[in-house]
Amino acid sequence: APAVLNNKLENVATDDFTYTAISHTGTITHTPTSTDSAYNGATPSWSPSTVVGGSYVFTIVDNVIPQIVLSGDPALVEGGTTSYSIVLSTPPTSNVVVTLTPPSGLTLNTTTLTFTSGSYNTAQGVRVTSVADAVYSGVTFTRSVTHSAASTDPNYDGLTASYNPSNTFVFSIADSASPKIFIVGSPMLQENEEIGRAS
C-alpha cells in the first residue's frame, strides 16, 4: 500500500481591528499540480462538513468587542486629586462622544471626551478632585464616575453592560479630617502677667 503523509498547515486569521457582531467565513481552495495525471488538477475527495468542492471553509469569530477602557489610580484622599485615562478598544466608524457623570463629592476637569477612528486608542486623561467636607467619619468610602457613549456607530451608541464591563470607575476615598483640639493664643508672657485664666 502506498505511504500516506499527513501535511498540516497552520492557518492564522488576520486581525482587522474592526468589530462585527456576527461570525464570518474564510475559504482556502486546493488545486494540486503534478506530473501524475491522477493528481494533476484533481479535486480533493475527502469531505468533512467544512470541505466543499476542494475548498476548506473556516468559521471566524471576532476577537474584539467595543468597550470604553478605563485605567488609572482609584485611590483618593478627601480634598486630593488623582487622574485616570480612557480609550476605545476598537476604531469606530464615526465619532464617539463619551459622557462622564460624577457623583456628589467629586469634580472632574471635563465631562465629555470625543474619540475618532484615528484617535480611538490615544488615551485621554481625566482629572478627578475629591471635595473635602471637614467632617470626620474615620472610614474610607467610595464614589463612582459613570460613562456613556453616543455615536452614529451602532456598535458604540448606548453601550450596554455586557459590551462594556468597565463602564464605572470606582474611587476609594480616605477621610482627610481627624478630631483635634486647637489651642489659639499668644505664647508671649511677661513676669507677673497672666492671660486666658479660666473662671
Short mmCIF file of N, CA and C in Angstrom, two decimals, residues 33-135:
data_model
loop_
_atom_site.label_atom_id
_atom_site.label_comp_id
_atom_site.label_asym_id
_atom_site.label_seq_id
_atom_site.Cartn_x
_atom_site.Cartn_y
_atom_site.Cartn_z
N THR A 33 -1.09 20.20 -8.32
CA THR A 33 -0.36 20.19 -9.59
C THR A 33 0.66 19.06 -9.55
N SER A 34 0.66 18.21 -10.56
CA SER A 34 1.55 17.05 -10.56
C SER A 34 1.72 16.53 -11.98
N THR A 35 2.84 15.87 -12.21
CA THR A 35 3.03 15.19 -13.49
C THR A 35 2.25 13.89 -13.51
N ASP A 36 1.77 13.49 -12.35
CA ASP A 36 0.90 12.32 -12.26
C ASP A 36 -0.50 12.77 -12.63
N SER A 37 -1.02 12.30 -13.73
CA SER A 37 -2.32 12.76 -14.22
C SER A 37 -3.46 12.44 -13.27
N ALA A 38 -3.24 11.45 -12.42
CA ALA A 38 -4.29 11.11 -11.46
C ALA A 38 -4.46 12.18 -10.39
N TYR A 39 -3.42 12.97 -10.17
CA TYR A 39 -3.47 14.02 -9.15
C TYR A 39 -3.55 15.42 -9.75
N ASN A 40 -3.01 15.60 -10.93
CA ASN A 40 -2.95 16.93 -11.51
C ASN A 40 -4.36 17.50 -11.72
N GLY A 41 -4.64 18.61 -11.02
CA GLY A 41 -5.94 19.27 -11.15
C GLY A 41 -7.08 18.55 -10.48
N ALA A 42 -6.78 17.50 -9.71
CA ALA A 42 -7.84 16.72 -9.08
C ALA A 42 -8.49 17.51 -7.94
N THR A 43 -9.75 17.22 -7.68
CA THR A 43 -10.47 17.82 -6.55
C THR A 43 -10.33 16.89 -5.36
N PRO A 44 -9.93 17.42 -4.19
CA PRO A 44 -9.81 16.56 -3.00
C PRO A 44 -11.08 15.77 -2.76
N SER A 45 -10.90 14.47 -2.52
CA SER A 45 -12.07 13.60 -2.36
C SER A 45 -12.53 13.47 -0.92
N TRP A 46 -11.63 13.83 0.01
CA TRP A 46 -12.03 13.74 1.42
C TRP A 46 -13.04 14.84 1.70
N SER A 47 -14.02 14.56 2.52
CA SER A 47 -15.12 15.52 2.60
C SER A 47 -15.73 15.62 3.99
N PRO A 48 -14.96 16.18 4.94
CA PRO A 48 -15.65 16.57 6.18
C PRO A 48 -16.61 17.71 5.87
N SER A 49 -17.43 18.04 6.83
CA SER A 49 -18.50 19.01 6.57
C SER A 49 -17.98 20.38 6.18
N THR A 50 -16.71 20.68 6.52
CA THR A 50 -16.18 22.01 6.22
C THR A 50 -15.50 22.08 4.86
N VAL A 51 -15.47 20.96 4.13
CA VAL A 51 -14.82 20.95 2.82
C VAL A 51 -15.89 20.88 1.73
N VAL A 52 -15.88 21.85 0.84
CA VAL A 52 -16.86 21.90 -0.24
C VAL A 52 -16.11 22.04 -1.56
N GLY A 53 -16.18 21.01 -2.40
CA GLY A 53 -15.57 21.07 -3.72
C GLY A 53 -14.10 21.41 -3.68
N GLY A 54 -13.37 20.85 -2.76
CA GLY A 54 -11.93 21.11 -2.69
C GLY A 54 -11.56 22.34 -1.91
N SER A 55 -12.53 23.06 -1.36
CA SER A 55 -12.27 24.27 -0.58
C SER A 55 -12.57 24.01 0.89
N TYR A 56 -11.68 24.51 1.76
CA TYR A 56 -11.86 24.36 3.21
C TYR A 56 -12.42 25.67 3.74
N VAL A 57 -13.58 25.59 4.37
CA VAL A 57 -14.28 26.79 4.83
C VAL A 57 -14.13 26.92 6.34
N PHE A 58 -13.57 28.06 6.79
CA PHE A 58 -13.36 28.33 8.20
C PHE A 58 -14.43 29.29 8.71
N THR A 59 -14.90 29.05 9.93
CA THR A 59 -15.78 30.00 10.60
C THR A 59 -14.93 30.85 11.52
N ILE A 60 -15.00 32.17 11.34
CA ILE A 60 -14.12 33.10 12.06
C ILE A 60 -14.97 33.95 13.00
N VAL A 61 -14.60 33.92 14.27
CA VAL A 61 -15.30 34.69 15.30
C VAL A 61 -14.46 35.90 15.65
N ASP A 62 -15.09 37.06 15.81
CA ASP A 62 -14.36 38.29 16.12
C ASP A 62 -13.70 38.19 17.49
N ASN A 63 -12.47 38.71 17.58
CA ASN A 63 -11.70 38.61 18.83
C ASN A 63 -11.76 39.88 19.67
N VAL A 64 -12.48 40.89 19.22
CA VAL A 64 -12.58 42.14 19.98
C VAL A 64 -14.04 42.56 20.06
N ILE A 65 -14.36 43.31 21.09
CA ILE A 65 -15.69 43.91 21.21
C ILE A 65 -15.52 45.37 21.57
N PRO A 66 -16.46 46.22 21.19
CA PRO A 66 -16.37 47.65 21.54
C PRO A 66 -16.44 47.84 23.04
N GLN A 67 -15.51 48.60 23.57
CA GLN A 67 -15.51 48.90 25.00
C GLN A 67 -14.94 50.29 25.25
N ILE A 68 -15.39 50.90 26.32
CA ILE A 68 -14.73 52.07 26.88
C ILE A 68 -13.76 51.53 27.92
N VAL A 69 -12.47 51.65 27.65
CA VAL A 69 -11.47 51.05 28.52
C VAL A 69 -10.91 52.11 29.46
N LEU A 70 -11.02 51.87 30.76
CA LEU A 70 -10.59 52.82 31.78
C LEU A 70 -9.38 52.28 32.53
N SER A 71 -8.42 53.15 32.83
CA SER A 71 -7.26 52.74 33.62
C SER A 71 -6.75 53.93 34.41
N GLY A 72 -6.22 53.65 35.61
CA GLY A 72 -5.69 54.73 36.44
C GLY A 72 -5.69 54.34 37.90
N ASP A 73 -5.40 55.31 38.75
CA ASP A 73 -5.29 55.09 40.19
C ASP A 73 -6.61 55.46 40.85
N PRO A 74 -7.32 54.51 41.46
CA PRO A 74 -8.60 54.81 42.08
C PRO A 74 -8.50 55.31 43.52
N ALA A 75 -7.28 55.48 44.03
CA ALA A 75 -7.12 55.91 45.42
C ALA A 75 -7.15 57.43 45.52
N LEU A 76 -7.91 57.94 46.48
CA LEU A 76 -8.05 59.39 46.69
C LEU A 76 -8.10 59.69 48.18
N VAL A 77 -7.68 60.91 48.52
CA VAL A 77 -7.86 61.45 49.86
C VAL A 77 -8.79 62.65 49.73
N GLU A 78 -9.69 62.83 50.68
CA GLU A 78 -10.58 63.99 50.64
C GLU A 78 -9.78 65.27 50.41
N GLY A 79 -10.22 66.04 49.43
CA GLY A 79 -9.51 67.27 49.10
C GLY A 79 -8.36 67.06 48.15
N GLY A 80 -8.07 65.79 47.81
CA GLY A 80 -6.95 65.47 46.93
C GLY A 80 -7.39 65.27 45.49
N THR A 81 -6.41 65.01 44.63
CA THR A 81 -6.65 64.86 43.19
C THR A 81 -5.95 63.62 42.67
N THR A 82 -6.58 62.95 41.74
CA THR A 82 -5.96 61.84 41.02
C THR A 82 -6.42 61.92 39.57
N SER A 83 -6.00 60.98 38.76
CA SER A 83 -6.40 61.01 37.35
C SER A 83 -6.52 59.59 36.81
N TYR A 84 -7.25 59.46 35.71
CA TYR A 84 -7.32 58.18 35.01
C TYR A 84 -7.47 58.47 33.52
N SER A 85 -7.33 57.45 32.69
CA SER A 85 -7.37 57.66 31.24
C SER A 85 -8.42 56.76 30.61
N ILE A 86 -8.85 57.18 29.41
CA ILE A 86 -9.90 56.49 28.68
C ILE A 86 -9.46 56.28 27.24
N VAL A 87 -9.68 55.08 26.71
CA VAL A 87 -9.51 54.79 25.29
C VAL A 87 -10.69 53.92 24.85
N LEU A 88 -10.83 53.76 23.54
CA LEU A 88 -11.79 52.81 23.00
C LEU A 88 -11.03 51.57 22.54
N SER A 89 -11.68 50.42 22.58
CA SER A 89 -11.00 49.17 22.24
C SER A 89 -10.92 48.92 20.74
N THR A 90 -11.82 49.52 19.97
CA THR A 90 -11.84 49.31 18.52
C THR A 90 -12.09 50.63 17.81
N PRO A 91 -11.66 50.77 16.57
CA PRO A 91 -11.91 52.01 15.83
C PRO A 91 -13.39 52.13 15.46
N PRO A 92 -14.02 53.23 15.79
CA PRO A 92 -15.43 53.41 15.43
C PRO A 92 -15.56 53.86 13.98
N THR A 93 -16.75 53.68 13.42
CA THR A 93 -16.99 54.13 12.06
C THR A 93 -17.36 55.61 12.01
N SER A 94 -17.70 56.18 13.17
CA SER A 94 -17.95 57.61 13.28
C SER A 94 -17.57 58.05 14.69
N ASN A 95 -17.52 59.35 14.91
CA ASN A 95 -17.07 59.88 16.20
C ASN A 95 -17.91 59.32 17.36
N VAL A 96 -17.20 59.09 18.47
CA VAL A 96 -17.86 58.61 19.68
C VAL A 96 -17.67 59.66 20.77
N VAL A 97 -18.76 60.12 21.35
CA VAL A 97 -18.70 61.09 22.46
C VAL A 97 -19.00 60.33 23.75
N VAL A 98 -18.02 60.33 24.65
CA VAL A 98 -18.19 59.67 25.94
C VAL A 98 -18.53 60.74 26.98
N THR A 99 -19.66 60.56 27.63
CA THR A 99 -20.10 61.49 28.67
C THR A 99 -19.80 60.90 30.04
N LEU A 100 -19.15 61.71 30.88
CA LEU A 100 -18.78 61.29 32.23
C LEU A 100 -19.72 61.95 33.23
N THR A 101 -20.23 61.16 34.15
CA THR A 101 -21.15 61.68 35.15
C THR A 101 -20.59 61.42 36.54
N PRO A 102 -20.12 62.49 37.22
CA PRO A 102 -19.56 62.30 38.56
C PRO A 102 -20.65 62.35 39.62
N PRO A 103 -20.43 61.74 40.79
CA PRO A 103 -21.37 61.84 41.89
C PRO A 103 -21.08 63.10 42.70
N SER A 104 -21.94 63.37 43.68
CA SER A 104 -21.64 64.47 44.60
C SER A 104 -20.38 64.13 45.37
N GLY A 105 -19.54 65.13 45.59
CA GLY A 105 -18.30 64.92 46.31
C GLY A 105 -17.10 64.75 45.41
N LEU A 106 -17.32 64.58 44.10
CA LEU A 106 -16.23 64.51 43.14
C LEU A 106 -16.45 65.54 42.03
N THR A 107 -15.37 66.19 41.60
CA THR A 107 -15.44 67.10 40.46
C THR A 107 -14.45 66.62 39.40
N LEU A 108 -14.78 66.86 38.13
CA LEU A 108 -13.95 66.44 37.01
C LEU A 108 -13.52 67.65 36.21
N ASN A 109 -12.36 67.56 35.57
CA ASN A 109 -11.91 68.67 34.73
C ASN A 109 -12.63 68.69 33.39
N THR A 110 -13.33 67.61 33.05
CA THR A 110 -14.13 67.56 31.83
C THR A 110 -15.22 66.52 32.01
N THR A 111 -16.33 66.70 31.32
CA THR A 111 -17.41 65.71 31.40
C THR A 111 -17.74 65.09 30.04
N THR A 112 -17.02 65.50 28.98
CA THR A 112 -17.19 64.86 27.68
C THR A 112 -15.84 64.67 27.01
N LEU A 113 -15.68 63.54 26.33
CA LEU A 113 -14.48 63.24 25.55
C LEU A 113 -14.92 62.71 24.19
N THR A 114 -14.24 63.15 23.13
CA THR A 114 -14.59 62.70 21.79
C THR A 114 -13.45 61.85 21.20
N PHE A 115 -13.83 60.70 20.66
CA PHE A 115 -12.87 59.79 20.03
C PHE A 115 -13.25 59.62 18.56
N THR A 116 -12.24 59.59 17.70
CA THR A 116 -12.44 59.38 16.27
C THR A 116 -11.84 58.04 15.86
N SER A 117 -12.03 57.68 14.60
CA SER A 117 -11.45 56.43 14.12
C SER A 117 -9.93 56.49 14.14
N GLY A 118 -9.36 57.71 14.10
CA GLY A 118 -7.91 57.85 14.14
C GLY A 118 -7.33 58.00 15.53
N SER A 119 -8.18 58.39 16.50
CA SER A 119 -7.67 58.64 17.85
C SER A 119 -8.29 57.73 18.89
N TYR A 120 -8.98 56.68 18.45
CA TYR A 120 -9.73 55.84 19.38
C TYR A 120 -8.86 55.21 20.46
N ASN A 121 -7.58 54.91 20.12
CA ASN A 121 -6.69 54.25 21.09
C ASN A 121 -5.65 55.20 21.66
N THR A 122 -5.85 56.50 21.48
CA THR A 122 -4.99 57.50 22.12
C THR A 122 -5.63 57.90 23.44
N ALA A 123 -4.93 57.64 24.54
CA ALA A 123 -5.50 57.86 25.87
C ALA A 123 -5.82 59.34 26.10
N GLN A 124 -7.01 59.59 26.61
CA GLN A 124 -7.41 60.93 27.04
C GLN A 124 -7.56 60.92 28.56
N GLY A 125 -6.96 61.89 29.21
CA GLY A 125 -6.91 61.92 30.66
C GLY A 125 -8.06 62.68 31.28
N VAL A 126 -8.44 62.24 32.47
CA VAL A 126 -9.49 62.90 33.27
C VAL A 126 -8.92 63.15 34.66
N ARG A 127 -8.99 64.39 35.11
CA ARG A 127 -8.52 64.74 36.46
C ARG A 127 -9.71 64.76 37.41
N VAL A 128 -9.56 64.08 38.53
CA VAL A 128 -10.64 63.92 39.50
C VAL A 128 -10.22 64.55 40.81
N THR A 129 -11.08 65.37 41.37
CA THR A 129 -10.81 66.02 42.66
C THR A 129 -11.90 65.65 43.65
N SER A 130 -11.49 65.24 44.84
CA SER A 130 -12.45 64.93 45.89
C SER A 130 -12.67 66.17 46.76
N VAL A 131 -13.92 66.48 47.00
CA VAL A 131 -14.27 67.65 47.81
C VAL A 131 -14.17 67.28 49.29
N ALA A 132 -13.40 68.07 50.05
CA ALA A 132 -13.27 67.82 51.49
C ALA A 132 -14.48 68.38 52.21
N ASP A 133 -15.10 67.58 53.08
CA ASP A 133 -16.29 68.04 53.80
C ASP A 133 -15.99 68.48 55.22
N ALA A 134 -14.75 68.32 55.69
CA ALA A 134 -14.32 68.76 57.02
C ALA A 134 -15.07 68.03 58.13
N VAL A 135 -15.75 66.97 57.81
CA VAL A 135 -16.46 66.17 58.81
C VAL A 135 -15.73 64.84 58.96
#
